[in-house]
mmCIF file of C-alpha atoms and ligand atoms in Angstrom:
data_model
loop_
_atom_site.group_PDB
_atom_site.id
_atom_site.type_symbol
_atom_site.label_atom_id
_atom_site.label_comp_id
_atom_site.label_asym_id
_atom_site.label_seq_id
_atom_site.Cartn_x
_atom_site.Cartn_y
_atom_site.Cartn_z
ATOM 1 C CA UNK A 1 -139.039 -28.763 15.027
ATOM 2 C CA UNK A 2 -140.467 -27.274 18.044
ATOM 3 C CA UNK A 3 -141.804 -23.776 17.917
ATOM 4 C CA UNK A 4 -142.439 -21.696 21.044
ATOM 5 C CA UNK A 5 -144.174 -18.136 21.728
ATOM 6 C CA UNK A 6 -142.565 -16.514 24.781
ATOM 7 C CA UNK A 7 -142.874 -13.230 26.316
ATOM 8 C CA UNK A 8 -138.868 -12.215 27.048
ATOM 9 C CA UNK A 9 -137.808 -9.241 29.328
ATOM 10 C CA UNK A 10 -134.886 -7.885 28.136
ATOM 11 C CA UNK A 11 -131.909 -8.394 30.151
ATOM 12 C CA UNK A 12 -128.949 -6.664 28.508
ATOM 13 C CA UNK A 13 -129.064 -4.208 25.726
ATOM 14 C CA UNK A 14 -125.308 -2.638 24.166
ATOM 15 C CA UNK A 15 -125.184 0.170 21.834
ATOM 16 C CA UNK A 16 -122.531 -1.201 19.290
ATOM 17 C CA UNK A 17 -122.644 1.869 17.370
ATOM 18 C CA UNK A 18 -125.225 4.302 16.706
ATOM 19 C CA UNK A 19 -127.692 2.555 14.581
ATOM 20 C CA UNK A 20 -126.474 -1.127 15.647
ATOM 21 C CA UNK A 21 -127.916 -2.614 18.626
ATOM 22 C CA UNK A 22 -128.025 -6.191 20.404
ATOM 23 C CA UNK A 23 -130.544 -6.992 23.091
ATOM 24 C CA UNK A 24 -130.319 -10.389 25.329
ATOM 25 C CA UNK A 25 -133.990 -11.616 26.015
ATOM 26 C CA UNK A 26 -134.929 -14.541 28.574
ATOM 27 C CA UNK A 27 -136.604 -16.911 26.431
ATOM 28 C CA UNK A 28 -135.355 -20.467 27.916
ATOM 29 C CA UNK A 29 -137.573 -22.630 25.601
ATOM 30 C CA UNK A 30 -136.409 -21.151 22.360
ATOM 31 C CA UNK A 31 -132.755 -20.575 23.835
ATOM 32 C CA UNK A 32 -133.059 -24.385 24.686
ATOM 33 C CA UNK A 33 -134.259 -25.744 20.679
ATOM 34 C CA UNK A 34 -132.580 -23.180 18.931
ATOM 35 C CA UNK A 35 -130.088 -24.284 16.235
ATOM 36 C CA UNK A 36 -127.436 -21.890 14.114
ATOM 37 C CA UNK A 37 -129.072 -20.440 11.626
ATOM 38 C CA UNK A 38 -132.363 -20.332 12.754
ATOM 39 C CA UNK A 39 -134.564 -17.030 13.573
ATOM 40 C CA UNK A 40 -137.391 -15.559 15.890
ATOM 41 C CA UNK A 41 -140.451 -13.573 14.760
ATOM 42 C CA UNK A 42 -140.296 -10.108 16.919
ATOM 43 C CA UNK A 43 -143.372 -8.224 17.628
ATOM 44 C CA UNK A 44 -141.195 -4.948 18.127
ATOM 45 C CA UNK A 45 -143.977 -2.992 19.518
ATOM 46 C CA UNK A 46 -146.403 -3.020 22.663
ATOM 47 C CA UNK A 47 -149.159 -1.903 19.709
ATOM 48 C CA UNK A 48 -150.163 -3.153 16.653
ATOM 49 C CA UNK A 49 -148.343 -0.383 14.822
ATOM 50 C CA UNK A 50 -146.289 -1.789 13.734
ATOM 51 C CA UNK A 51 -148.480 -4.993 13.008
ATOM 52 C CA UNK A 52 -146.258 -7.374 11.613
ATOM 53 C CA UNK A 53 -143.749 -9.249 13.379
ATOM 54 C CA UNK A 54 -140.026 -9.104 12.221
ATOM 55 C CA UNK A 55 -137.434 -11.825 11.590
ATOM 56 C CA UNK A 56 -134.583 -11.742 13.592
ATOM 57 C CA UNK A 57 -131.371 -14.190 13.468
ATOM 58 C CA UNK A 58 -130.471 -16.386 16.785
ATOM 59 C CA UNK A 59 -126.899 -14.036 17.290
ATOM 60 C CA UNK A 60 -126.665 -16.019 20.863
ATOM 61 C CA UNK A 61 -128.566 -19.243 22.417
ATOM 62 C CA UNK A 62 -126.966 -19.955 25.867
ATOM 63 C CA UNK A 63 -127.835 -22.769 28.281
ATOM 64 C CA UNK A 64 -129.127 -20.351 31.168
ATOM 65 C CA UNK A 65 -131.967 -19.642 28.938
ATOM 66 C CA UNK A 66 -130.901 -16.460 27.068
ATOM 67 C CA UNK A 67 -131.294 -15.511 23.215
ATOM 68 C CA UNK A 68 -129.556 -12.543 21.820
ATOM 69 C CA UNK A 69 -130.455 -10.438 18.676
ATOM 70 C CA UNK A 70 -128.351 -8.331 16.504
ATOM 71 C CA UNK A 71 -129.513 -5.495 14.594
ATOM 72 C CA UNK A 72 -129.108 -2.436 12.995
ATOM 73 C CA UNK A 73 -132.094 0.333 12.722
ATOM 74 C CA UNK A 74 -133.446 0.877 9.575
ATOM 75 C CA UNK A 75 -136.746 1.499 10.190
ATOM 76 C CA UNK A 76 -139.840 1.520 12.593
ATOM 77 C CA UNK A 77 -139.719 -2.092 14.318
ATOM 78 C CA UNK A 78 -135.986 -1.870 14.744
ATOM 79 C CA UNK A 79 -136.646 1.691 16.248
ATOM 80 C CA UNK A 80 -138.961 0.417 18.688
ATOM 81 C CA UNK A 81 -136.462 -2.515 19.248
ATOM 82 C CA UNK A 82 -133.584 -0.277 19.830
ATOM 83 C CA UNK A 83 -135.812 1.901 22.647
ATOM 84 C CA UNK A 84 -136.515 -1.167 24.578
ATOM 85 C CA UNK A 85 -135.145 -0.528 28.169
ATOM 86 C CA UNK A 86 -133.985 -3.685 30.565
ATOM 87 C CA UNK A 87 -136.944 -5.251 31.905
ATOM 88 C CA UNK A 88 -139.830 -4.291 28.734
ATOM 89 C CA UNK A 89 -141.385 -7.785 27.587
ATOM 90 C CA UNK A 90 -140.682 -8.378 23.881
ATOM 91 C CA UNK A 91 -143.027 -11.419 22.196
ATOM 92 C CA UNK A 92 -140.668 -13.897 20.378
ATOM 93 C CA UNK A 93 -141.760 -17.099 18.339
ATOM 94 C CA UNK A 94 -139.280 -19.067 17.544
ATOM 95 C CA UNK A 95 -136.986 -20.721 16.818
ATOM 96 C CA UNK A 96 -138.158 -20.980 13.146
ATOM 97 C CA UNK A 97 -136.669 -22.297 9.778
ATOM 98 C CA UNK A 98 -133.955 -24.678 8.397
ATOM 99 C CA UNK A 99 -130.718 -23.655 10.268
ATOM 100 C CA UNK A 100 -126.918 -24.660 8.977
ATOM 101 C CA UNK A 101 -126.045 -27.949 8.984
ATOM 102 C CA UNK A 102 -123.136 -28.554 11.314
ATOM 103 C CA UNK A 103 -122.128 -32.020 10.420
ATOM 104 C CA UNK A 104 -119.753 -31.182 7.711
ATOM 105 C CA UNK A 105 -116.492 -32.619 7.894
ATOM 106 C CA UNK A 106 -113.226 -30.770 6.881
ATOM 107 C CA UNK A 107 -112.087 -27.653 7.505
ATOM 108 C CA UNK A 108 -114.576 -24.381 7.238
ATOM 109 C CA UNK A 109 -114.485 -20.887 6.632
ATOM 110 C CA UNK A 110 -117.247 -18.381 7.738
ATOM 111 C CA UNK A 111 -118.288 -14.850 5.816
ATOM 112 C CA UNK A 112 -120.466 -12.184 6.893
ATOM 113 C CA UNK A 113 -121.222 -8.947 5.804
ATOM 114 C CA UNK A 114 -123.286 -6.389 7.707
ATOM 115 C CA UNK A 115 -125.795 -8.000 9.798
ATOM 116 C CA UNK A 116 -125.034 -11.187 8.411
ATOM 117 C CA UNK A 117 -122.516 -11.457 10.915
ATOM 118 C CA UNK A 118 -125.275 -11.903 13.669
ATOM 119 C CA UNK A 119 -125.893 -16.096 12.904
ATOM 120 C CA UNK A 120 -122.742 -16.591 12.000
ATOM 121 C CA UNK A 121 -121.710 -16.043 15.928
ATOM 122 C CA UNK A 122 -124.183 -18.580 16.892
ATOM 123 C CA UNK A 123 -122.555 -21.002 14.631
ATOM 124 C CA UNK A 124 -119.311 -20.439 15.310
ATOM 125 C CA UNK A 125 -119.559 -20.863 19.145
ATOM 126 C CA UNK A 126 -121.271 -24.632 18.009
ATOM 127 C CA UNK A 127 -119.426 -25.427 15.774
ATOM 128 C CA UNK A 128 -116.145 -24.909 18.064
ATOM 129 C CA UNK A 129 -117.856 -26.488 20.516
ATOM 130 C CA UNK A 130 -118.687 -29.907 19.171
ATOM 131 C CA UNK A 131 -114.748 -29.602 18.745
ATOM 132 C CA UNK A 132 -114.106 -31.504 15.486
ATOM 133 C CA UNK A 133 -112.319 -28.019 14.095
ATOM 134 C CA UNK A 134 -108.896 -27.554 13.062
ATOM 135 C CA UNK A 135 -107.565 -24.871 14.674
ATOM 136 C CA UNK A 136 -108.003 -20.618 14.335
ATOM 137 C CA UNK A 137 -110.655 -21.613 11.398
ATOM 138 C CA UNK A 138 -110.624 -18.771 9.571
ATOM 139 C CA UNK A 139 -113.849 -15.611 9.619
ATOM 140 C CA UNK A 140 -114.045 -12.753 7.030
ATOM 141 C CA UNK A 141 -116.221 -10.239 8.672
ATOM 142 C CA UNK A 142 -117.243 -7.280 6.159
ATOM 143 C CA UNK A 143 -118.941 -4.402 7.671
ATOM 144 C CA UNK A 144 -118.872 -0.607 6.273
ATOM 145 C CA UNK A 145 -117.017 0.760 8.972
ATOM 146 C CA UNK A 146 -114.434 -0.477 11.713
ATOM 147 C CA UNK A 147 -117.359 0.378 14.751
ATOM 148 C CA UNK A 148 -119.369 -1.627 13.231
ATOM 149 C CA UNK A 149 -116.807 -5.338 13.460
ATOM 150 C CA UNK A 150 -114.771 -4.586 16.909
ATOM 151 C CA UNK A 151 -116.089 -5.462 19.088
ATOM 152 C CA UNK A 152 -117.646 -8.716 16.989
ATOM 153 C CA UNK A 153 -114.174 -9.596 15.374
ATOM 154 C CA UNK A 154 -112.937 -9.613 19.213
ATOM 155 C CA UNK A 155 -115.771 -12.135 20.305
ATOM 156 C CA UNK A 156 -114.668 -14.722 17.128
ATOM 157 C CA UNK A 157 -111.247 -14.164 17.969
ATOM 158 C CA UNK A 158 -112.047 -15.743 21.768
ATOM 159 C CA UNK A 159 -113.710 -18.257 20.420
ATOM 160 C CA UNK A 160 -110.292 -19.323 18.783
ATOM 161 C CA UNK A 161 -111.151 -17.871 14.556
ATOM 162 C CA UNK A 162 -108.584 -16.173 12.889
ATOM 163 C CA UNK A 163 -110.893 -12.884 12.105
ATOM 164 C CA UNK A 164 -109.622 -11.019 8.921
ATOM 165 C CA UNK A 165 -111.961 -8.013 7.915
ATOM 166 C CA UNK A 166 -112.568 -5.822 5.453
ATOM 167 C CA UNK A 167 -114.618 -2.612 5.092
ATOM 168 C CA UNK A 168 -115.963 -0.412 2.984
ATOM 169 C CA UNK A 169 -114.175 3.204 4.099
ATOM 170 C CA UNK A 170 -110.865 0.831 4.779
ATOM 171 C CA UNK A 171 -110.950 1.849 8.209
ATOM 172 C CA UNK A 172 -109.976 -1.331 9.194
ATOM 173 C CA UNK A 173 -108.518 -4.391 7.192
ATOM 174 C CA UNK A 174 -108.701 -4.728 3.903
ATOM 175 C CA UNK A 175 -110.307 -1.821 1.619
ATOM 176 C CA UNK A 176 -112.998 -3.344 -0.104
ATOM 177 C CA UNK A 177 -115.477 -6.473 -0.537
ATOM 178 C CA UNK A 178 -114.775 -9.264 2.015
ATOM 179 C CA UNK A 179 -115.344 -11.577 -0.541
ATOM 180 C CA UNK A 180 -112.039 -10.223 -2.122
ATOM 181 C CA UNK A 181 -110.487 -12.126 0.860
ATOM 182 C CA UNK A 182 -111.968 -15.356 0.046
ATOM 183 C CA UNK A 183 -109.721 -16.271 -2.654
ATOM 184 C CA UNK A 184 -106.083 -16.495 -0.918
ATOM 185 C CA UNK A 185 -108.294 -19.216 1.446
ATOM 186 C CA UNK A 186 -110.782 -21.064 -0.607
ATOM 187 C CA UNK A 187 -108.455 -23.929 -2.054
ATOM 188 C CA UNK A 188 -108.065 -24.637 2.158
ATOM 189 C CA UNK A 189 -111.528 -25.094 2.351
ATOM 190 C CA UNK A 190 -114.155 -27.564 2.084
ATOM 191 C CA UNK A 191 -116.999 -25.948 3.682
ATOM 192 C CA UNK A 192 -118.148 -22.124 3.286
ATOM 193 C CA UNK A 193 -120.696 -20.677 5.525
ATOM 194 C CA UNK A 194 -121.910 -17.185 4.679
ATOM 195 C CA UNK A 195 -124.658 -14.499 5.393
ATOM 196 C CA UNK A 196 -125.170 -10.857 4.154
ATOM 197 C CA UNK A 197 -126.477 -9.150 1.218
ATOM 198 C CA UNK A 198 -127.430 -10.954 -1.921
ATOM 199 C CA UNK A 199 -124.343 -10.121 -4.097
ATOM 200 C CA UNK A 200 -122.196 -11.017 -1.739
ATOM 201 C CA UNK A 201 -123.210 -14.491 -1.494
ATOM 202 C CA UNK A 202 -124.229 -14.704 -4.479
ATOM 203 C CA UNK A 203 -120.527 -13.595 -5.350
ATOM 204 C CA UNK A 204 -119.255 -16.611 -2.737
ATOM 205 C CA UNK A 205 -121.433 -18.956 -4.215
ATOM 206 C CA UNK A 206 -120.149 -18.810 -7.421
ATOM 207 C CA UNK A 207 -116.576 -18.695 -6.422
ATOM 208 C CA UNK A 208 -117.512 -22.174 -4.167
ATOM 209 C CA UNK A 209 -118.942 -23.321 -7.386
ATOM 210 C CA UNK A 210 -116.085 -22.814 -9.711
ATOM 211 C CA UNK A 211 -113.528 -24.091 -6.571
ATOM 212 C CA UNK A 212 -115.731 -27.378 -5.946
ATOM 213 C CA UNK A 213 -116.148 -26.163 -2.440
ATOM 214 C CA UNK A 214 -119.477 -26.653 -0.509
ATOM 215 C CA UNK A 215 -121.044 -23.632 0.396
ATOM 216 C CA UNK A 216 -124.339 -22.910 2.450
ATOM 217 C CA UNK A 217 -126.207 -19.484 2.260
ATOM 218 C CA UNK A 218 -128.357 -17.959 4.643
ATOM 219 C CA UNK A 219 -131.056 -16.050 2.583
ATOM 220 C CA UNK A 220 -132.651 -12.738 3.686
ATOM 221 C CA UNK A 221 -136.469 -11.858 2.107
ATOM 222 C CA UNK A 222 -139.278 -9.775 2.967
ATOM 223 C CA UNK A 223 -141.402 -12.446 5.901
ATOM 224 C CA UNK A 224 -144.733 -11.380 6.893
ATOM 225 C CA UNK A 225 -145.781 -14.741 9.113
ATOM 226 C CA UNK A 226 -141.913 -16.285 8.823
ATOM 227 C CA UNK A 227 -144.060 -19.652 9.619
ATOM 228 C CA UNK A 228 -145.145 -20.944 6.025
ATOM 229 C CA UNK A 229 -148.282 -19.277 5.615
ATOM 230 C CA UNK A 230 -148.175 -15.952 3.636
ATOM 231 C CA UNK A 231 -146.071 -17.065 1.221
ATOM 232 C CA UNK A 232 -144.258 -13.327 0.581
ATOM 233 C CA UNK A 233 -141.021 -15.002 1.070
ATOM 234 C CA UNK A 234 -140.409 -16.671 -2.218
ATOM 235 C CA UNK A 235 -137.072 -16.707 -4.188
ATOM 236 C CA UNK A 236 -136.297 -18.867 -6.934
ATOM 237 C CA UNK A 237 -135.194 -22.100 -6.635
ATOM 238 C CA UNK A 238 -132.204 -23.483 -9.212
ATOM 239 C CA UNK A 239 -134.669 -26.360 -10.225
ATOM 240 C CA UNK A 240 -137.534 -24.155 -11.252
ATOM 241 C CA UNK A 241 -140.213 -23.047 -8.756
ATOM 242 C CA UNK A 242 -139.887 -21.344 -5.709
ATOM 243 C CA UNK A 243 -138.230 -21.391 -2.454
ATOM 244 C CA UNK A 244 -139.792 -20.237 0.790
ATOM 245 C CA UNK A 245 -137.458 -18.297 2.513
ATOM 246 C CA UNK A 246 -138.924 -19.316 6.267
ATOM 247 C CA UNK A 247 -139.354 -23.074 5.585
ATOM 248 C CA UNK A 248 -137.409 -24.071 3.426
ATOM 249 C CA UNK A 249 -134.138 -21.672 4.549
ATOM 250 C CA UNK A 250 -133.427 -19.558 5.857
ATOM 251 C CA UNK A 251 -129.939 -21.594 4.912
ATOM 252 C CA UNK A 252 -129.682 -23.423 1.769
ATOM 253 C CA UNK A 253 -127.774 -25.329 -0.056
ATOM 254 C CA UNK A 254 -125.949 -22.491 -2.232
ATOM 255 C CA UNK A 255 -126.570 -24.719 -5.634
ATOM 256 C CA UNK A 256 -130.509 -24.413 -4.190
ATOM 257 C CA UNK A 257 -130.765 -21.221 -5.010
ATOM 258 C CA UNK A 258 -131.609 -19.432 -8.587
ATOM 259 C CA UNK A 259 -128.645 -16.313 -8.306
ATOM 260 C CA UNK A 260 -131.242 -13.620 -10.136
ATOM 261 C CA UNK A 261 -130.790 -11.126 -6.948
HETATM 262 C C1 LIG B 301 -134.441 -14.629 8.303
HETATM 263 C C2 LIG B 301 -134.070 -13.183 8.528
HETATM 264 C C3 LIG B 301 -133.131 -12.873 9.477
HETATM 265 C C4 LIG B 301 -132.781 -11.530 9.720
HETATM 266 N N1 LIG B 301 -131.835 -11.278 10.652
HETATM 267 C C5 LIG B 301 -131.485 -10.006 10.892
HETATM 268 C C6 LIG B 301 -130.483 -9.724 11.878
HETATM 269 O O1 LIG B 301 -129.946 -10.628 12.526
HETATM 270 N N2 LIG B 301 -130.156 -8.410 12.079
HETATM 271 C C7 LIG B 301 -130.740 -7.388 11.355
HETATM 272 O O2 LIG B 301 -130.389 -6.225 11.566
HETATM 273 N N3 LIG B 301 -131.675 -7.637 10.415
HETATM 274 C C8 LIG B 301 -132.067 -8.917 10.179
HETATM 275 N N4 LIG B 301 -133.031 -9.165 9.242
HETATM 276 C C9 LIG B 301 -133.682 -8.021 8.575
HETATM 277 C C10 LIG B 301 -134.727 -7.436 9.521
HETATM 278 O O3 LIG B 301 -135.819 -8.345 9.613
HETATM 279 C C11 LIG B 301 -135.222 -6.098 9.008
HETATM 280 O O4 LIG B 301 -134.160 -5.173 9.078
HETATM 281 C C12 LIG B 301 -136.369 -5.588 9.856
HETATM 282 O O5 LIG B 301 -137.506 -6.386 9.647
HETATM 283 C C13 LIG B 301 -136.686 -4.160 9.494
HETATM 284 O O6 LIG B 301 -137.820 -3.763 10.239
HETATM 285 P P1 LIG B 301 -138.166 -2.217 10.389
HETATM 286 O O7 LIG B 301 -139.580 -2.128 10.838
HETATM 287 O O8 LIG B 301 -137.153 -1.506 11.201
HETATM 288 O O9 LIG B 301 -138.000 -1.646 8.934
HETATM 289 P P2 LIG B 301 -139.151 -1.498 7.820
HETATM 290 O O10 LIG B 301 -139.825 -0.186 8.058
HETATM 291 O O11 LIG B 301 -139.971 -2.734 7.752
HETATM 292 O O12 LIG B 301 -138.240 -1.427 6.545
HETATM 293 C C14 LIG B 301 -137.326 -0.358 6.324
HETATM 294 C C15 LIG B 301 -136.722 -0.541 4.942
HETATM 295 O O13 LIG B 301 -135.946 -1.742 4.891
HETATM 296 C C16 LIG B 301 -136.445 -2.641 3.914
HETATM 297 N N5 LIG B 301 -136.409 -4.015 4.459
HETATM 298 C C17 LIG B 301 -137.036 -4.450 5.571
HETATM 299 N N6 LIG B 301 -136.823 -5.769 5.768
HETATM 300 C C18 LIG B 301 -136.044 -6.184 4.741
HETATM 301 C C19 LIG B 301 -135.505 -7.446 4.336
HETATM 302 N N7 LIG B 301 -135.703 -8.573 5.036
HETATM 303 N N8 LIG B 301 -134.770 -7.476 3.203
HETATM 304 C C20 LIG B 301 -134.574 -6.363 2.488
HETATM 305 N N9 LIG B 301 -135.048 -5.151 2.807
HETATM 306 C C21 LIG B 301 -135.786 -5.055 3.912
HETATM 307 C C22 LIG B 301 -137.887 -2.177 3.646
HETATM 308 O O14 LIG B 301 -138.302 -2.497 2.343
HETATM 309 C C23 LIG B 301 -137.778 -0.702 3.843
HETATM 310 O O15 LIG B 301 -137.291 -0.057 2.687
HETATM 311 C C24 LIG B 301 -133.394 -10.489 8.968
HETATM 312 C C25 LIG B 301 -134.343 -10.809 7.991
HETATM 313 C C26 LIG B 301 -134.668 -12.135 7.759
HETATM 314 C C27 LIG B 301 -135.680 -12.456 6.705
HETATM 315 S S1 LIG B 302 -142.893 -15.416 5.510
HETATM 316 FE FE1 LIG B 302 -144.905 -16.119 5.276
HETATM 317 S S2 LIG B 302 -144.591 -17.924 4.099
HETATM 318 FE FE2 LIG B 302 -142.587 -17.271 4.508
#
C-alpha cells in the first residue's frame, strides 16, 4: 500500500464540543489511497516537543483531496491539534495499516463508542456507496454525553443508517453501554463493524462469537512510528504471539485477537 508524507493546511476546523474537535486538512495523495479503517501519523506540533507523531483515524477521505480527523483532547499533541487555526501546515503520513474489509456480503451493523466513531464515518459513507446495502443499516453510536453524538448521529442518518445511541448520563437514547443495544439486532446481522474502547469490543466480540456473526475490530495501542518499526504496539494475538497494532490492524479479524484488555 502506498504511503505518502504531506504537509496539509488546514481548511476547516469545528468545535464539536469543548474537548472534541475535527480538522479537514488538504492532503490529496493520502485522501486519494486512503481506505476505511486506515490512519495518519500527526506531527501535532511545529517543534519537536512533542516529538512523536500521533495516530489519527481517516474520519473523512473525499475526492477533492481532503482528509478529516476526529478527536478529542486529552493531552499535549491533541492540544496543539485543537489550537491549529485555518491555514497552519500540519505533517501527515499516511494512509497507514490494514483498514476494514468492505467486501462482506449480507447485511451489517456498525458500533462506536467515543472516538471510535471517527472511522466508522469513513466506512459508512463507502460502504453506502458501493451500494450493495440493504436499506437504513443500522449504527449504535455510544458517546458519554448527547454533545458529544449530534451532530455525528445526524451525518449517519444522511447517509441513509438508522442511528440508535446510547450514553452514559442518558442524555440521549438509551442509558447505558451501546453494546446493550446490540442484542435486539444481532440475529439480523451477518457482519459487525466496531471501534472504541477495549471492553466494548471486546464485549461485541464475544457476543458475535456466541451469535456466529462476523465481526471486525479496530484496535487502539500506544504507536510510536505507527509504520512497523518500534514495535510498542503489540497486543496478543489468539494463536499465541503478538499482533502489531500498525501493520497488522489497525482492524482485525475479532477471533485475531487474544481478549486480555
Ligand atoms: C490507530 C489509532 C487511531 C486513533 N484514532 C483516534 C481518533 O480518531 N480520535 C481520537 O481522539 N484519538 C484517536 N486515537 C488516540 C490518539 O492517538 C491519542 O488520543 C493521542 O495520541 C493522544 O495524544 P496527546 O499528546 O494529546 O496525549 P498524550 O499526552 O500522549 O497522552 C495523554 C494520556 O492518554 C493516554 N493515551 C495516549 N494515547 C493512547 C492510546 N492510543 N491508547 C490509550 N491511551 C492513550 C496516555 O497514556 C496518557 O495517559 C487513535 C489511536 C490509534 C492507535
Ligand atoms: S507503532 Fe511502531 S511498530 Fe507499531
Amino acid at each position: 500500500m502506498p504511503e505518502f508524507q504531506e504537509k496539509s493546511p488546514v481548511r476547516g476546523r469545528e468545535q464539536l464540543t469543548p474537548d472534541v474537535c475535527r480538522l479537514t486538512l488538504h492532503a490529496p495523495k493520502i485522501a486519494e489511497h486512503a481506505r476505511p479503517g486506515q490512519f495518519v501519523m500527526v506531527r501535532a506540533g511545529a517543534t519537536l516537543d512533542p516529538l512523536l507523531r500521533r495516530p489519527f483515524s481517516i474520519h473523512k477521505a473525499t475526492g477533492d483531496g481532503l482528509v478529516t480527523i476526529l478527536f478529542k483532547v486529552i493531552g499535549k499533541g491533541t492540544r496543539l491539534l485543537a489550537a491549529a487555526s485555518e491555514s497552519t501546515e500540519i505533517d501527515l503520513i499516511g494512509p497507514l495499516g490494514r483498514g476494514f474489509d468492505t467486501t462482506v456480503a449480507g447485511p451489517h451493523c456498525l458500533i462506536g463508542g467515543g472516538m471510535g466513531i471517527a472511522p466508522l464515518y469513513f466506512l459508512a459513507e463507502r460502504l453506502m456507496r458501493a451500494g450493495r446495502q440493504a436499506a437504513n443499516p443500522p449504527v449504535l453510536l455510544g458517546a458519554q454525553t448527547q454533545a458529544e453524538l449530534m451532530l455525528l448521529a445526524e451525518e449517519f442518518t444522511e447517509l441513509g443508517y438508522a442511528v440508535l445511541t446510547a450514553t452514559d448520563d442518558g442524555t440521549i437514547g438509551h442509558h447505558g453501554f451501546v453494546t446493550e443495544l446490540l442484542d435486539d439486532i444481532l440475529q439480523e446481522v451477518q457482519q459487525v463493524y466496531v471501534c472504541g474502547p477495549m471492553p466494548m469490543m471486546r464485549t461485541v466480540a464475544l457476543k458475535c462469537r456466541a451469535a456466529g456473526t462476523a465481526c471486525q475490530v479496530s484496535l487502539e495501542t500506544h504507536m510510536a512510528c505507527g509504520l512497523g518499526a518500534c514495535l510498542g504496539c503489540t497486543y496478543p494475538a489468539s494463536g499465541g504471539g503478538y499482533l502489531h497494532v500498525c501493520k497488522d490492524g489497525p482492524v482485525l479479524a475479532a477471533e485475531e485477537v487474544a481478549w486480555t484488555l
